[in-house]
Amino acid sequence: ENYAALEILNHYLRDVVGTASADPAEKVEMRPEDMHPFILFGSSFPKDKEYTQVCRNINQIKICMETGRTVILLNLENLYESLYDVLNQYYIYHGGSRYVDLGLQTHRVKCRVHENFKLILIAEKSTVYEKFPTPLINRLEKHFVLTSSVLVDWQQEVLEQLQNWTHQFSCVSRFKEGNAFVGYQKDTPAAVVFQATIQLQDMIKGEYFKDLEGLKQASVLGNIPLEELVEEEENSDVWKQAVLQLSQCLLLQTASPDAFVRLENTPLADQQAVLLKLYNDVQHHTSLEDFLQHHLSQSGLQGGLLLQVTTHSHLLSGEEVEQLGDVLGYRDHISWFLLQEFDTELDFFNKVSPAFQRDQVGSQDSLLIIQCDSGDSDGDLIACARYRIYDEGVKSIKQNIILECEGSTHVLFVIHLPQQSVGSSFVGFQGDPWVSAHIDDLRHINSDTVTLSEAMNMPISHLFISPDSELEGSHESEQTFTETAATKESLAEVEVEEMQADETMDDNIEASDPRVHGSDMEHHVPPPEEPIPPPINQIGQQPMEETPTLESFIDQMTLDIEESMEQGQASEKPVEEMSQYLSEHVREQAEPMMDSSIAEQPQLETSDQQSAQPHFQPEPKTLKKSGYYLRLHGCIQAAASRLQDSAKNKERATDRVKLLVELIPRSPAVNLDESTFHGTLVTHIHQLLKERESIRQDEKNWVLNEALSAKKLQSGGTFRNVIARKLRDVIIPIFAEIIALIDHNYNLDLVDPKTHDTPVTQFWLAMFRNPQVMHFSYADMSVREQVPGVGARLAEEEFRCQLPFSWLVREAFEAQWDSAKSVAGNKTAQLYRQLYTLISETSIGSVLESVDEVYCEEFFQRYLHDFVRSVHKCNHKISDHTDMEYRLIEKALSDLTHSTEDFASIDGHESLTRRIAAVHVIHHTYQSHLFWFGQLTSHMPGVMVTLDSDNSEKMLLPLYAVERALEMLKPQEPLKKDESALRDWLNRLRLSQNAIESILNLPFQHETAGKARLQWQLIRALQMFVEQVVLKYEGMEVYARRLEMYLMSDPDFLKASTINKVKKHLNSMDSELEKKKLKGKPKRLVSVRRSCRAFFMELVSTLCFGGREVPEEELIQMLVSTVFTERQEMEAEELGTREFSYRKSERDQIPVIRSFLLQLLLEHNTELVKAQLVDYFRMSQQAITGETADRDLYLLCTQCFEDAIYKRSTSLSFPERLTSATTCLREGHEALTHGQEAAPLDFLEGVAKVRYGLSVVVELLSKRESGVGTAIRTEAFKHYHGVDANQLVHVA
């Protein structure tokens, strides 16, 4: 499986024939049986499947057959047909020699077969089972070879321990070994144990070193007495421990970083910090640059390194390769290729072979980088290229020895593997001479890159930005970094001890071993009697760096093992011994190191201006130039795209991004200035992240959650990218919510990105810096995919604000309004002072008070502009009309603010707060004035054209608007035209009717108000007549004009004289129609009379009883007499009844009490018309006789009373209805308790109140019953069980 047999056979055959003992310089002809096997790895390049390549391969096999060299074939399925006779051993003997036919399609070639020739065919098990024909399998002597099958008993024990450790390391949830170790196969642990044993054996033999002391320094085992290992049997416990340790370290080279995070949920959780430290700091997996620097600095043997690096990140670009060469010192000696760019093996050879020729590359080391994309699907191609490179490396070593050249060619294979490659046939661990490693992300870690160690030890808020003050004073941070600091201290101690012990040996190593060369050595030639070293060996060299190394770990661990062996307490868990060692030696150096690093951080300086306004400025902090906040500029587009602007404001998205790009620097300064927009923004995001972490407990293990999510790992590629995506997913929504708030009403446009010296920008930043002003809260944020943009936050109409954060100022004043009113009541001056006092104590008040008096008027006008557009809604279709209305209101409010004595300056101090407080008091006082003014202008915008905006005394703007409207609604012209003109006039009248009547009902103390009310009543009377009579019958316009003339002198319908004029006009019209126009048309005349009667009833109900004022007593008596016949008109003594009409109608044959007039009297005001009601009730009792007369009359009056109560309660909220119902029940109960003592009307009114109160109680109980069992408790539901509700039920 996975060509494991090749490495095994190659190893054993090499030991048997001893090819390394021959010196190519001596040109001694080797015996065929001593030749190294020839490995022919079939090419997997696209165009090497052609006939030409088959001929080349057959020719190479033919040469080996003639010379007796053993041939090992791999990946050559298309060649086996040509070897048909060879595989069948179908030989022809002639002259004492054997011959066989080699087939080339239809051709046959005779070839002599040496007596020592052997043919070994290696193929993967799956290929044999699935593709090989049965006759071919039967021709071969078959062996199934696994690495584990060649391990001896003691190695099998080590293998079992390694497999258990591997299972504990990787098996979490649905994750297996293949998820933890890249390219892991079933035979990988055995291959690792096999390789570890070989490395130890080679070092014990000391083949590559002159003395034992040099071996100690360069050996992986460090200070272990190798003499003891030489004396010990390989199946001893010391050997087992050493092999297991080295096997674990070799296997960790191929581990993925997310596996270390998942260790928290494994039995190896206590070793997580040690293993991660080993992975990052000793094996250098943080980036390809660190990895190469580490290995190239330790490469002392002739012949270059062979490195295979797998990665989940993108491959390196040409520019990145050049930068890598500059960092490593290989600027002019680095070459790189993409494996997929070659079509044939020959093309590949021609490209890479110059890198191994010393006469072309010189005596300096060179680096060859070969990259391959989608390595999981190109495994055979990679293997072919890998063996070709190996052959070239062997030739290069021999060439260097012959030509006495220095320098080596290092080869690096960078293989991209997708996360989905888990379970593929790709082999991650290759074994000697290749150094196999997995580097999750090839790129170097920048200051804004979050490392795995940081992510595991810090919350997201600290990853975003880490203030040094928090590092010094936070207990949480101390606990978080305790383990890390301990690890650093342990490594530092190990390093110091190792350097002191080895200080005297550095020069001896370089002098004693000519193959170990450093920067101080010019050249060296190995003596001819020295055996040729192997081409590649990454182990056994003196570390060139001062960082803790793998050797230092194993060094100390071996010493501990020796001591435990002497005491008979050998440990079975070497990595746990590492952890124990670290915990025992950890305390002295980490704290001084951290303290010194903290002390070296620069401190922010506070300017005089900042100290003068401490409530504006943030507390001085020194912020490290590290953290994800450095990438905030790159998050602008993603955050801004979450804002959803209205359809008419699509261009705002582009403008917003441009503003943010200018405000947020791409490369922030070393010290983050919190007085700038960017610094304040970072501070707010940081605080929100901390609040988020306090709310969401699951965020404590956020890195572990990411590592346990297979979906995120697959979509993210590298784990570094998974972490970055998580940070983006957390930070960008918060960033978007902040943008949505601060860009409300185009607020961002007020910040000058070029300079912060303008007053408006300073005010903007002062507001933005103050956390009590902005009151960002993560709990109140709805993290949404789409965030409402400009104007949508408060469902307001979009407009461009002129004062920064004006809506927050308005909200602050509104929040204090109820408190101020509860103290000051409705007194304007006291209310203004109380509101000013309350606001001055708030954070926004402090910002407003800081505005210089020079800019107060400018800022006030800016606020007034925004305030009017926030609280006043315009419904004009033309923008010019909207602007005109806003300007009129602004002018009116501004005039009142400056002219009214109630708003004089407090203590002689002129401030922006004072003026804004005055505006709010004025607006609350005249809120209804402005509302109805807007309603009127929306239907009649023409009234604003000539409108006088002088309102220096009172808010007379709506009254002046009504005056202009009435001028425009005069009926003279429409009555002279056709029906369409009348309908147009009525339509305009209906639209503006509600606004005009509401304005005229306002408490104006101005002579214009009385004139306007009378003029409006005249227009309303004409409107009713036109609707009821003129538009229904032809030729009636003349009577409308005549009615106008009748009423023009005195259109006051509260007087009896005005109603008499109307009755007179209608009677005159009736007589004229009966005698002239409708003579002989009785049906038509009846219809006209019915319309006139409807007009009269509407006139009385609307104009006589529709206002607040009570009609004069004479008018009420006249109307009562309209429905009752007078005594002198009747033969009997009883009163009679007739219908309500303008003309004297006939007496009812059967008296009927009609409720029209009764309802008018009750609905208007019961107390003011009490005397008239009593007379009406008495006359009704006299008019109605019979057994049920009183009962019917009582029932009618009760229903009228109840209807009046219901109509008054229609505008009440449910809690107000509860209070009203309680009052009605109490008053009704009192009236009913008195019984016969109460007046009849009072008793009937009490009955109506009790009926109304009980109906509300029934409604309440019904809602209570319907709410039983529901989990939702709305505000309305709370009222069903509140104090008012319980009191109502109790009273009932």
mmCIF file of N, CA and C in Angstrom, residues 244-338:
data_model
loop_
_atom_site.group_PDB
_atom_site.id
_atom_site.type_symbol
_atom_site.label_atom_id
_atom_site.label_comp_id
_atom_site.label_asym_id
_atom_site.label_seq_id
_atom_site.Cartn_x
_atom_site.Cartn_y
_atom_site.Cartn_z
ATOM 1 N N LEU A 244 10.078 5.869 20.383
ATOM 2 C CA LEU A 244 8.727 6.403 20.515
ATOM 3 C C LEU A 244 8.736 7.924 20.517
ATOM 4 N N GLN A 245 9.709 8.506 21.245
ATOM 5 C CA GLN A 245 9.789 9.969 21.270
ATOM 6 C C GLN A 245 10.040 10.532 19.883
ATOM 7 N N LEU A 246 11.010 9.959 19.203
ATOM 8 C CA LEU A 246 11.345 10.456 17.882
ATOM 9 C C LEU A 246 10.203 10.215 16.905
ATOM 10 N N SER A 247 9.506 9.098 17.053
ATOM 11 C CA SER A 247 8.358 8.810 16.184
ATOM 12 C C SER A 247 7.253 9.833 16.389
ATOM 13 N N GLN A 248 6.996 10.182 17.630
ATOM 14 C CA GLN A 248 5.963 11.189 17.896
ATOM 15 C C GLN A 248 6.342 12.529 17.285
ATOM 16 N N CYS A 249 7.605 12.891 17.407
ATOM 17 C CA CYS A 249 8.038 14.172 16.852
ATOM 18 C C CYS A 249 7.969 14.165 15.326
ATOM 19 N N LEU A 250 8.355 13.045 14.706
ATOM 20 C CA LEU A 250 8.264 12.947 13.240
ATOM 21 C C LEU A 250 6.815 13.019 12.784
ATOM 22 N N LEU A 251 5.933 12.387 13.522
ATOM 23 C CA LEU A 251 4.522 12.398 13.144
ATOM 24 C C LEU A 251 3.899 13.772 13.337
ATOM 25 N N LEU A 252 4.345 14.479 14.398
ATOM 26 C CA LEU A 252 3.822 15.827 14.624
ATOM 27 C C LEU A 252 4.200 16.785 13.497
ATOM 28 N N GLN A 253 5.255 16.451 12.751
ATOM 29 C CA GLN A 253 5.632 17.302 11.627
ATOM 30 C C GLN A 253 4.508 17.410 10.604
ATOM 31 N N THR A 254 3.692 16.378 10.492
ATOM 32 C CA THR A 254 2.615 16.356 9.491
ATOM 33 C C THR A 254 1.259 16.718 10.081
ATOM 34 N N ALA A 255 1.224 17.166 11.317
ATOM 35 C CA ALA A 255 -0.061 17.457 11.967
ATOM 36 C C ALA A 255 -0.628 18.782 11.478
ATOM 37 N N SER A 256 -1.950 18.869 11.508
ATOM 38 C CA SER A 256 -2.641 20.116 11.176
ATOM 39 C C SER A 256 -2.879 20.917 12.448
ATOM 40 N N PRO A 257 -2.856 22.249 12.390
ATOM 41 C CA PRO A 257 -2.963 23.044 13.626
ATOM 42 C C PRO A 257 -4.299 22.887 14.334
ATOM 43 N N ASP A 258 -5.378 22.649 13.597
ATOM 44 C CA ASP A 258 -6.678 22.516 14.263
ATOM 45 C C ASP A 258 -6.716 21.294 15.169
ATOM 46 N N ALA A 259 -5.881 20.294 14.884
ATOM 47 C CA ALA A 259 -5.847 19.111 15.748
ATOM 48 C C ALA A 259 -5.347 19.457 17.140
ATOM 49 N N PHE A 260 -4.436 20.416 17.237
ATOM 50 C CA PHE A 260 -3.935 20.823 18.550
ATOM 51 C C PHE A 260 -5.024 21.507 19.364
ATOM 52 N N VAL A 261 -5.925 22.194 18.688
ATOM 53 C CA VAL A 261 -7.033 22.833 19.402
ATOM 54 C C VAL A 261 -7.985 21.773 19.944
ATOM 55 N N ARG A 262 -8.218 20.747 19.150
ATOM 56 C CA ARG A 262 -9.139 19.689 19.581
ATOM 57 C C ARG A 262 -8.555 18.820 20.693
ATOM 58 N N LEU A 263 -7.267 18.979 20.973
ATOM 59 C CA LEU A 263 -6.673 18.209 22.074
ATOM 60 C C LEU A 263 -7.375 18.481 23.398
ATOM 61 N N GLU A 264 -8.043 19.631 23.472
ATOM 62 C CA GLU A 264 -8.735 19.987 24.715
ATOM 63 C C GLU A 264 -9.808 18.978 25.069
ATOM 64 N N ASN A 265 -10.327 18.281 24.074
ATOM 65 C CA ASN A 265 -11.371 17.277 24.295
ATOM 66 C C ASN A 265 -10.824 15.860 24.208
ATOM 67 N N THR A 266 -9.538 15.700 24.394
ATOM 68 C CA THR A 266 -8.911 14.381 24.322
ATOM 69 C C THR A 266 -8.211 14.069 25.636
ATOM 70 N N PRO A 267 -7.768 12.810 25.815
ATOM 71 C CA PRO A 267 -6.984 12.482 27.024
ATOM 72 C C PRO A 267 -5.646 13.210 27.092
ATOM 73 N N LEU A 268 -5.211 13.821 25.992
ATOM 74 C CA LEU A 268 -3.937 14.542 25.982
ATOM 75 C C LEU A 268 -4.123 16.031 26.244
ATOM 76 N N ALA A 269 -5.227 16.410 26.855
ATOM 77 C CA ALA A 269 -5.517 17.833 27.054
ATOM 78 C C ALA A 269 -4.448 18.518 27.895
ATOM 79 N N ASP A 270 -3.888 17.793 28.881
ATOM 80 C CA ASP A 270 -2.891 18.425 29.741
ATOM 81 C C ASP A 270 -1.574 18.658 29.019
ATOM 82 N N GLN A 271 -1.380 18.052 27.856
ATOM 83 C CA GLN A 271 -0.159 18.238 27.087
ATOM 84 C C GLN A 271 -0.325 19.218 25.936
ATOM 85 N N GLN A 272 -1.485 19.848 25.860
ATOM 86 C CA GLN A 272 -1.778 20.710 24.712
ATOM 87 C C GLN A 272 -0.757 21.834 24.560
ATOM 88 N N ALA A 273 -0.455 22.532 25.644
ATOM 89 C CA ALA A 273 0.463 23.667 25.558
ATOM 90 C C ALA A 273 1.858 23.231 25.139
ATOM 91 N N VAL A 274 2.328 22.101 25.685
ATOM 92 C CA VAL A 274 3.668 21.627 25.367
ATOM 93 C C VAL A 274 3.759 21.211 23.911
ATOM 94 N N LEU A 275 2.772 20.454 23.450
ATOM 95 C CA LEU A 275 2.799 19.988 22.066
ATOM 96 C C LEU A 275 2.688 21.148 21.086
ATOM 97 N N LEU A 276 1.852 22.116 21.426
ATOM 98 C CA LEU A 276 1.707 23.264 20.534
ATOM 99 C C LEU A 276 2.988 24.086 20.497
ATOM 100 N N LYS A 277 3.641 24.218 21.628
ATOM 101 C CA LYS A 277 4.916 24.928 21.662
ATOM 102 C C LYS A 277 5.961 24.197 20.834
ATOM 103 N N LEU A 278 5.992 22.887 20.961
ATOM 104 C CA LEU A 278 6.903 22.075 20.153
ATOM 105 C C LEU A 278 6.605 22.243 18.665
ATOM 106 N N TYR A 279 5.339 22.263 18.334
ATOM 107 C CA TYR A 279 4.911 22.358 16.927
ATOM 108 C C TYR A 279 5.297 23.699 16.314
ATOM 109 N N ASN A 280 5.072 24.782 17.040
ATOM 110 C CA ASN A 280 5.296 26.123 16.484
ATOM 111 C C ASN A 280 6.735 26.598 16.638
ATOM 112 N N ASP A 281 7.300 26.459 17.830
ATOM 113 C CA ASP A 281 8.573 27.089 18.117
ATOM 114 C C ASP A 281 9.774 26.195 17.846
ATOM 115 N N VAL A 282 9.577 24.894 17.917
ATOM 116 C CA VAL A 282 10.695 23.984 17.689
ATOM 117 C C VAL A 282 10.697 23.467 16.254
ATOM 118 N N GLN A 283 9.529 23.049 15.804
ATOM 119 C CA GLN A 283 9.429 22.539 14.437
ATOM 120 C C GLN A 283 9.112 23.624 13.420
ATOM 121 N N HIS A 284 8.758 24.795 13.870
ATOM 122 C CA HIS A 284 8.609 25.988 13.010
ATOM 123 C C HIS A 284 7.565 25.776 11.918
ATOM 124 N N HIS A 285 6.325 25.608 12.353
ATOM 125 C CA HIS A 285 5.218 25.432 11.414
ATOM 126 C C HIS A 285 4.440 26.713 11.166
ATOM 127 N N THR A 286 4.894 27.823 11.706
ATOM 128 C CA THR A 286 4.099 29.048 11.588
ATOM 129 C C THR A 286 4.046 29.571 10.158
ATOM 130 N N SER A 287 5.135 29.379 9.408
ATOM 131 C CA SER A 287 5.150 29.838 8.012
ATOM 132 C C SER A 287 6.248 29.094 7.279
ATOM 133 N N LEU A 288 6.201 29.124 5.966
ATOM 134 C CA LEU A 288 7.219 28.479 5.160
ATOM 135 C C LEU A 288 8.575 29.162 5.351
ATOM 136 N N GLU A 289 8.560 30.450 5.543
ATOM 137 C CA GLU A 289 9.806 31.179 5.760
ATOM 138 C C GLU A 289 10.521 30.703 7.018
ATOM 139 N N ASP A 290 9.783 30.601 8.123
ATOM 140 C CA ASP A 290 10.391 30.131 9.369
ATOM 141 C C ASP A 290 10.863 28.687 9.235
ATOM 142 N N PHE A 291 10.068 27.885 8.585
ATOM 143 C CA PHE A 291 10.419 26.477 8.411
ATOM 144 C C PHE A 291 11.724 26.329 7.627
ATOM 145 N N LEU A 292 11.848 27.065 6.525
ATOM 146 C CA LEU A 292 13.058 26.970 5.712
ATOM 147 C C LEU A 292 14.271 27.556 6.426
ATOM 148 N N GLN A 293 14.085 28.684 7.107
ATOM 149 C CA GLN A 293 15.205 29.262 7.843
ATOM 150 C C GLN A 293 15.746 28.282 8.880
ATOM 151 N N HIS A 294 14.844 27.594 9.540
ATOM 152 C CA HIS A 294 15.267 26.640 10.556
ATOM 153 C C HIS A 294 16.043 25.488 9.932
ATOM 154 N N HIS A 295 15.522 24.885 8.899
ATOM 155 C CA HIS A 295 16.155 23.694 8.322
ATOM 156 C C HIS A 295 17.390 24.048 7.515
ATOM 157 N N LEU A 296 17.362 25.153 6.780
ATOM 158 C CA LEU A 296 18.535 25.518 5.987
ATOM 159 C C LEU A 296 19.694 25.920 6.887
ATOM 160 N N SER A 297 19.401 26.512 8.030
ATOM 161 C CA SER A 297 20.477 26.900 8.944
ATOM 162 C C SER A 297 21.133 25.688 9.585
ATOM 163 N N GLN A 298 20.426 24.547 9.631
ATOM 164 C CA GLN A 298 20.974 23.339 10.236
ATOM 165 C C GLN A 298 21.494 22.359 9.206
ATOM 166 N N SER A 299 21.455 22.734 7.945
ATOM 167 C CA SER A 299 21.927 21.843 6.897
ATOM 168 C C SER A 299 23.432 21.978 6.780
ATOM 169 N N GLY A 300 24.185 21.034 7.374
ATOM 170 C CA GLY A 300 25.624 21.106 7.354
ATOM 171 C C GLY A 300 26.278 20.058 6.495
ATOM 172 N N LEU A 301 25.517 19.030 6.097
ATOM 173 C CA LEU A 301 26.108 17.960 5.302
ATOM 174 C C LEU A 301 26.108 18.320 3.830
ATOM 175 N N GLN A 302 27.078 17.723 3.101
ATOM 176 C CA GLN A 302 27.066 17.914 1.666
ATOM 177 C C GLN A 302 25.832 17.242 1.084
ATOM 178 N N GLY A 303 25.364 17.799 -0.010
ATOM 179 C CA GLY A 303 24.078 17.361 -0.542
ATOM 180 C C GLY A 303 22.994 18.173 0.103
ATOM 181 N N GLY A 304 22.028 18.577 -0.693
ATOM 182 C CA GLY A 304 21.009 19.467 -0.162
ATOM 183 C C GLY A 304 19.901 18.741 0.554
ATOM 184 N N LEU A 305 19.040 19.523 1.139
ATOM 185 C CA LEU A 305 17.860 18.982 1.813
ATOM 186 C C LEU A 305 16.793 18.626 0.789
ATOM 187 N N LEU A 306 16.060 17.579 1.084
ATOM 188 C CA LEU A 306 14.880 17.214 0.317
ATOM 189 C C LEU A 306 13.677 17.414 1.226
ATOM 190 N N LEU A 307 12.868 18.402 0.927
ATOM 191 C CA LEU A 307 11.748 18.780 1.791
ATOM 192 C C LEU A 307 10.445 18.617 1.028
ATOM 193 N N GLN A 308 9.470 18.022 1.689
ATOM 194 C CA GLN A 308 8.111 17.962 1.144
ATOM 195 C C GLN A 308 7.170 18.621 2.133
ATOM 196 N N VAL A 309 6.552 19.711 1.696
ATOM 197 C CA VAL A 309 5.656 20.492 2.546
ATOM 198 C C VAL A 309 4.265 20.457 1.946
ATOM 199 N N THR A 310 3.321 19.990 2.702
ATOM 200 C CA THR A 310 1.915 20.058 2.294
ATOM 201 C C THR A 310 1.284 21.288 2.930
ATOM 202 N N THR A 311 0.277 21.802 2.276
ATOM 203 C CA THR A 311 -0.374 23.017 2.770
ATOM 204 C C THR A 311 -1.820 23.048 2.303
ATOM 205 N N HIS A 312 -2.638 23.747 3.073
ATOM 206 C CA HIS A 312 -4.024 23.995 2.671
ATOM 207 C C HIS A 312 -4.200 25.386 2.086
ATOM 208 N N SER A 313 -3.129 26.176 2.083
ATOM 209 C CA SER A 313 -3.233 27.539 1.571
ATOM 210 C C SER A 313 -2.920 27.563 0.080
ATOM 211 N N HIS A 314 -3.068 28.757 -0.506
ATOM 212 C CA HIS A 314 -2.728 28.908 -1.914
ATOM 213 C C HIS A 314 -1.223 28.780 -2.103
ATOM 214 N N LEU A 315 -0.845 28.326 -3.288
ATOM 215 C CA LEU A 315 0.565 28.210 -3.591
ATOM 216 C C LEU A 315 1.200 29.592 -3.701
ATOM 217 N N LEU A 316 2.520 29.621 -3.644
ATOM 218 C CA LEU A 316 3.251 30.878 -3.693
ATOM 219 C C LEU A 316 3.240 31.444 -5.111
ATOM 220 N N SER A 317 3.107 32.746 -5.193
ATOM 221 C CA SER A 317 3.236 33.425 -6.479
ATOM 222 C C SER A 317 4.709 33.711 -6.763
ATOM 223 N N GLY A 318 4.985 34.138 -8.010
ATOM 224 C CA GLY A 318 6.359 34.446 -8.366
ATOM 225 C C GLY A 318 6.946 35.542 -7.506
ATOM 226 N N GLU A 319 6.164 36.550 -7.212
ATOM 227 C CA GLU A 319 6.647 37.641 -6.373
ATOM 228 C C GLU A 319 6.935 37.167 -4.960
ATOM 229 N N GLU A 320 6.078 36.277 -4.434
ATOM 230 C CA GLU A 320 6.302 35.755 -3.090
ATOM 231 C C GLU A 320 7.545 34.872 -3.039
ATOM 232 N N VAL A 321 7.806 34.125 -4.102
ATOM 233 C CA VAL A 321 9.016 33.304 -4.140
ATOM 234 C C VAL A 321 10.257 34.183 -4.128
ATOM 235 N N GLU A 322 10.227 35.273 -4.884
ATOM 236 C CA GLU A 322 11.366 36.189 -4.890
ATOM 237 C C GLU A 322 11.575 36.812 -3.517
ATOM 238 N N GLN A 323 10.498 37.208 -2.858
ATOM 239 C CA GLN A 323 10.632 37.749 -1.508
ATOM 240 C C GLN A 323 11.190 36.706 -0.544
ATOM 241 N N LEU A 324 10.768 35.467 -0.710
ATOM 242 C CA LEU A 324 11.281 34.389 0.128
ATOM 243 C C LEU A 324 12.775 34.207 -0.103
ATOM 244 N N GLY A 325 13.203 34.283 -1.373
ATOM 245 C CA GLY A 325 14.623 34.177 -1.661
ATOM 246 C C GLY A 325 15.428 35.291 -1.042
ATOM 247 N N ASP A 326 14.882 36.509 -1.031
ATOM 248 C CA ASP A 326 15.586 37.631 -0.403
ATOM 249 C C ASP A 326 15.752 37.404 1.094
ATOM 250 N N VAL A 327 14.703 36.913 1.745
ATOM 251 C CA VAL A 327 14.770 36.696 3.195
ATOM 252 C C VAL A 327 15.766 35.594 3.532
ATOM 253 N N LEU A 328 15.787 34.531 2.729
ATOM 254 C CA LEU A 328 16.655 33.388 3.019
ATOM 255 C C LEU A 328 18.082 33.586 2.534
ATOM 256 N N GLY A 329 18.323 34.646 1.755
ATOM 257 C CA GLY A 329 19.661 34.866 1.222
ATOM 258 C C GLY A 329 19.937 34.095 -0.052
ATOM 259 N N TYR A 330 18.866 33.706 -0.766
ATOM 260 C CA TYR A 330 19.010 32.962 -2.014
ATOM 261 C C TYR A 330 18.466 33.776 -3.187
ATOM 262 N N ARG A 331 18.662 35.059 -3.136
ATOM 263 C CA ARG A 331 18.024 35.936 -4.123
ATOM 264 C C ARG A 331 18.336 35.520 -5.558
ATOM 265 N N ASP A 332 19.625 35.264 -5.840
ATOM 266 C CA ASP A 332 20.041 34.907 -7.198
ATOM 267 C C ASP A 332 20.216 33.418 -7.366
ATOM 268 N N HIS A 333 19.829 32.646 -6.371
ATOM 269 C CA HIS A 333 20.039 31.202 -6.433
ATOM 270 C C HIS A 333 18.760 30.461 -6.042
ATOM 271 N N ILE A 334 17.676 30.956 -6.542
ATOM 272 C CA ILE A 334 16.395 30.309 -6.271
ATOM 273 C C ILE A 334 15.639 30.183 -7.591
ATOM 274 N N SER A 335 15.043 29.052 -7.795
ATOM 275 C CA SER A 335 14.233 28.799 -8.989
ATOM 276 C C SER A 335 12.983 28.045 -8.568
ATOM 277 N N TRP A 336 11.947 28.214 -9.304
ATOM 278 C CA TRP A 336 10.688 27.578 -8.925
ATOM 279 C C TRP A 336 9.883 27.240 -10.164
ATOM 280 N N PHE A 337 9.144 26.154 -10.063
ATOM 281 C CA PHE A 337 8.327 25.676 -11.167
ATOM 282 C C PHE A 337 7.020 25.131 -10.612
ATOM 283 N N LEU A 338 6.026 25.100 -11.473
ATOM 284 C CA LEU A 338 4.753 24.453 -11.161
ATOM 285 C C LEU A 338 4.735 23.107 -11.853
#
